[in-house]
Amino acid sequence: MAQQAPLTTADYAAPTSDHFAPADYVRFTNLVYQTCGIQLNASKQLMVETRLRKRLKETGAGTYRNYCKLLAQEDSHEELILLIDAITTNKTEFFREPAHFNYLSKKVLPDLGRRLKASRPIRVWSAGCSTGKEAYTLAMVLMDSQRSNIIQDFEILGTDICTQVLEKASQAVYLDTDIEPIPEALRKKYLLRSRAQGTPTFRIAPELRSTVRFQRLNFMDDKYFVDAPFDIVFCRNVIIYFDRPTQEQVVNKLAACLVPEGHFFTGHSETLSGLATRLNNVAPTIYRKATEG
Ligand SMILES: C[S@@+](CC[C@H](N)C(=O)[O-])C[C@H]1O[C@@H](n2cnc3c(N)ncnc32)[C@H](O)[C@@H]1O
């Protein structure tokens, strides 16, 4: 087999239109890391290139080299937003990791309901909410508890860095394949069949929609401009894309937005062990903030 020639300056100067030149890819991944904390190593290059193809076309850049030049321009802010939209992984589901919602309705909500009574609404944050399925799942669980007089009022905030998923979350329209994980009884109460012709769609009922608000937020921001404090934070399947120092910073900023003894839920493949935080593990992938002092 022929040996691969070492990289020369030509590799940097004249990349093909199909792939990033190695130096461009490094610069590009550094930009993504600095902007949104997502780590993209060499093994992700093909996936990144596939996700960016539409941007190359829509910007007219045509090649990854030209696209990098475009990003280097001073007025590239808007393109950076679209680039993040293209690069983020937004996989989500209604009732994803259902044990969390069980724990919430059996343990967390009855306790909060007893302690808070009607003094103030319970406040929940779906941090990294993607298309809103997590936030609306939370809304269904909380509204059921409210209807059973276990809790009183509640409010839910959904945030994400990706503008496209936030748009979908606000529309609250989902395909019939999307709603499969929702138990039948809840579908009847909280979903409306869309009247539109063609692909069957469902919309979250207005009563439920009115309990959820969406806003763009980048976890890399120094300060989180949200109506803190929250009683419950769901940040699931998000920090998995960050390196350990970034995970620690993000988790601590989120924990700072929790009330003392507030609950923090992570994804099932994520762990906070080894991170210096004020969160104590109370059940698999469920944490509770330490009391003050
Ligand atoms: C895989 S989805 C998880 C959605 C949902 N939490 C769940 O578990 O089903 C991860 C979400 O985190 C968002 N995200 C990634 N980096 C982010 C950042 N720096 N700031 C805010 N959101 C980010 C992505 O846009 C994506 O929608």
mmCIF file of N, CA, C and O in Angstrom, residues 18 27 35 43-45 52 62 110 126 135-136 145 178 189 225 247 251 266 287:
data_model
loop_
_atom_site.group_PDB
_atom_site.id
_atom_site.type_symbol
_atom_site.label_atom_id
_atom_site.label_comp_id
_atom_site.label_asym_id
_atom_site.label_seq_id
_atom_site.Cartn_x
_atom_site.Cartn_y
_atom_site.Cartn_z
ATOM 1 N N ASP A 18 -14.931 19.020 -1.481
ATOM 2 C CA ASP A 18 -15.668 17.973 -0.768
ATOM 3 C C ASP A 18 -15.347 17.885 0.715
ATOM 4 O O ASP A 18 -16.134 17.378 1.480
ATOM 5 N N ARG A 27 -9.517 24.850 12.820
ATOM 6 C CA ARG A 27 -10.017 26.210 13.114
ATOM 7 C C ARG A 27 -11.526 26.195 13.320
ATOM 8 O O ARG A 27 -12.064 26.823 14.217
ATOM 9 N N THR A 35 -17.796 28.813 20.756
ATOM 10 C CA THR A 35 -19.128 29.411 20.664
ATOM 11 C C THR A 35 -20.141 28.666 21.515
ATOM 12 O O THR A 35 -20.934 29.280 22.224
ATOM 13 N N SER A 43 -13.035 12.297 14.365
ATOM 14 C CA SER A 43 -13.977 11.241 13.961
ATOM 15 C C SER A 43 -15.342 11.805 13.553
ATOM 16 O O SER A 43 -16.154 11.111 12.944
ATOM 17 N N LYS A 44 -15.586 13.062 13.902
ATOM 18 C CA LYS A 44 -16.890 13.672 13.583
ATOM 19 C C LYS A 44 -16.866 14.430 12.253
ATOM 20 O O LYS A 44 -17.866 15.007 11.843
ATOM 21 N N GLN A 45 -15.697 14.452 11.573
ATOM 22 C CA GLN A 45 -15.562 15.337 10.406
ATOM 23 C C GLN A 45 -16.601 15.073 9.319
ATOM 24 O O GLN A 45 -17.209 16.001 8.796
ATOM 25 N N LEU A 52 -23.141 20.478 7.206
ATOM 26 C CA LEU A 52 -22.866 21.835 6.713
ATOM 27 C C LEU A 52 -23.185 22.026 5.232
ATOM 28 O O LEU A 52 -23.180 23.158 4.740
ATOM 29 N N GLY A 62 -19.934 27.332 -1.414
ATOM 30 C CA GLY A 62 -19.551 26.262 -2.348
ATOM 31 C C GLY A 62 -18.511 25.304 -1.816
ATOM 32 O O GLY A 62 -18.631 24.102 -1.960
ATOM 33 N N PRO A 110 -45.328 15.675 44.939
ATOM 34 C CA PRO A 110 -46.102 15.651 46.184
ATOM 35 C C PRO A 110 -45.398 16.439 47.299
ATOM 36 O O PRO A 110 -46.042 17.193 48.043
ATOM 37 N N SER A 126 -36.556 23.259 31.436
ATOM 38 C CA SER A 126 -36.050 22.246 30.504
ATOM 39 C C SER A 126 -34.878 22.905 29.766
ATOM 40 O O SER A 126 -35.070 23.664 28.809
ATOM 41 N N ALA A 135 -40.173 19.611 27.443
ATOM 42 C CA ALA A 135 -40.916 20.646 28.169
ATOM 43 C C ALA A 135 -42.416 20.316 28.203
ATOM 44 O O ALA A 135 -43.066 20.461 29.245
ATOM 45 N N TYR A 136 -42.966 19.835 27.084
ATOM 46 C CA TYR A 136 -44.399 19.509 27.070
ATOM 47 C C TYR A 136 -44.683 18.220 27.847
ATOM 48 O O TYR A 136 -45.760 18.072 28.415
ATOM 49 N N SER A 145 -50.839 16.448 37.869
ATOM 50 C CA SER A 145 -50.702 16.592 39.328
ATOM 51 C C SER A 145 -51.540 17.767 39.838
ATOM 52 O O SER A 145 -52.102 17.712 40.935
ATOM 53 N N ASP A 178 -44.288 10.937 16.315
ATOM 54 C CA ASP A 178 -43.674 11.611 17.476
ATOM 55 C C ASP A 178 -44.450 11.344 18.762
ATOM 56 O O ASP A 178 -43.865 11.257 19.839
ATOM 57 N N LYS A 189 -56.199 14.031 26.615
ATOM 58 C CA LYS A 189 -56.377 15.272 27.378
ATOM 59 C C LYS A 189 -55.626 16.454 26.775
ATOM 60 O O LYS A 189 -56.110 17.571 26.817
ATOM 61 N N PHE A 225 -29.634 34.589 31.753
ATOM 62 C CA PHE A 225 -30.710 35.543 31.991
ATOM 63 C C PHE A 225 -32.058 34.826 31.943
ATOM 64 O O PHE A 225 -32.743 34.793 30.923
ATOM 65 N N GLN A 247 -18.400 20.901 31.313
ATOM 66 C CA GLN A 247 -19.532 20.290 32.033
ATOM 67 C C GLN A 247 -19.634 20.880 33.435
ATOM 68 O O GLN A 247 -20.709 21.257 33.890
ATOM 69 N N VAL A 251 -22.850 22.929 34.684
ATOM 70 C CA VAL A 251 -23.669 22.356 35.762
ATOM 71 C C VAL A 251 -23.698 23.313 36.953
ATOM 72 O O VAL A 251 -24.748 23.516 37.568
ATOM 73 N N THR A 266 -30.253 14.634 34.980
ATOM 74 C CA THR A 266 -29.349 14.533 33.826
ATOM 75 C C THR A 266 -29.780 13.348 32.959
ATOM 76 O O THR A 266 -30.619 12.545 33.370
ATOM 77 N N TYR A 287 -30.302 14.393 40.959
ATOM 78 C CA TYR A 287 -29.479 15.059 41.970
ATOM 79 C C TYR A 287 -30.310 16.106 42.705
ATOM 80 O O TYR A 287 -31.331 16.561 42.201
#
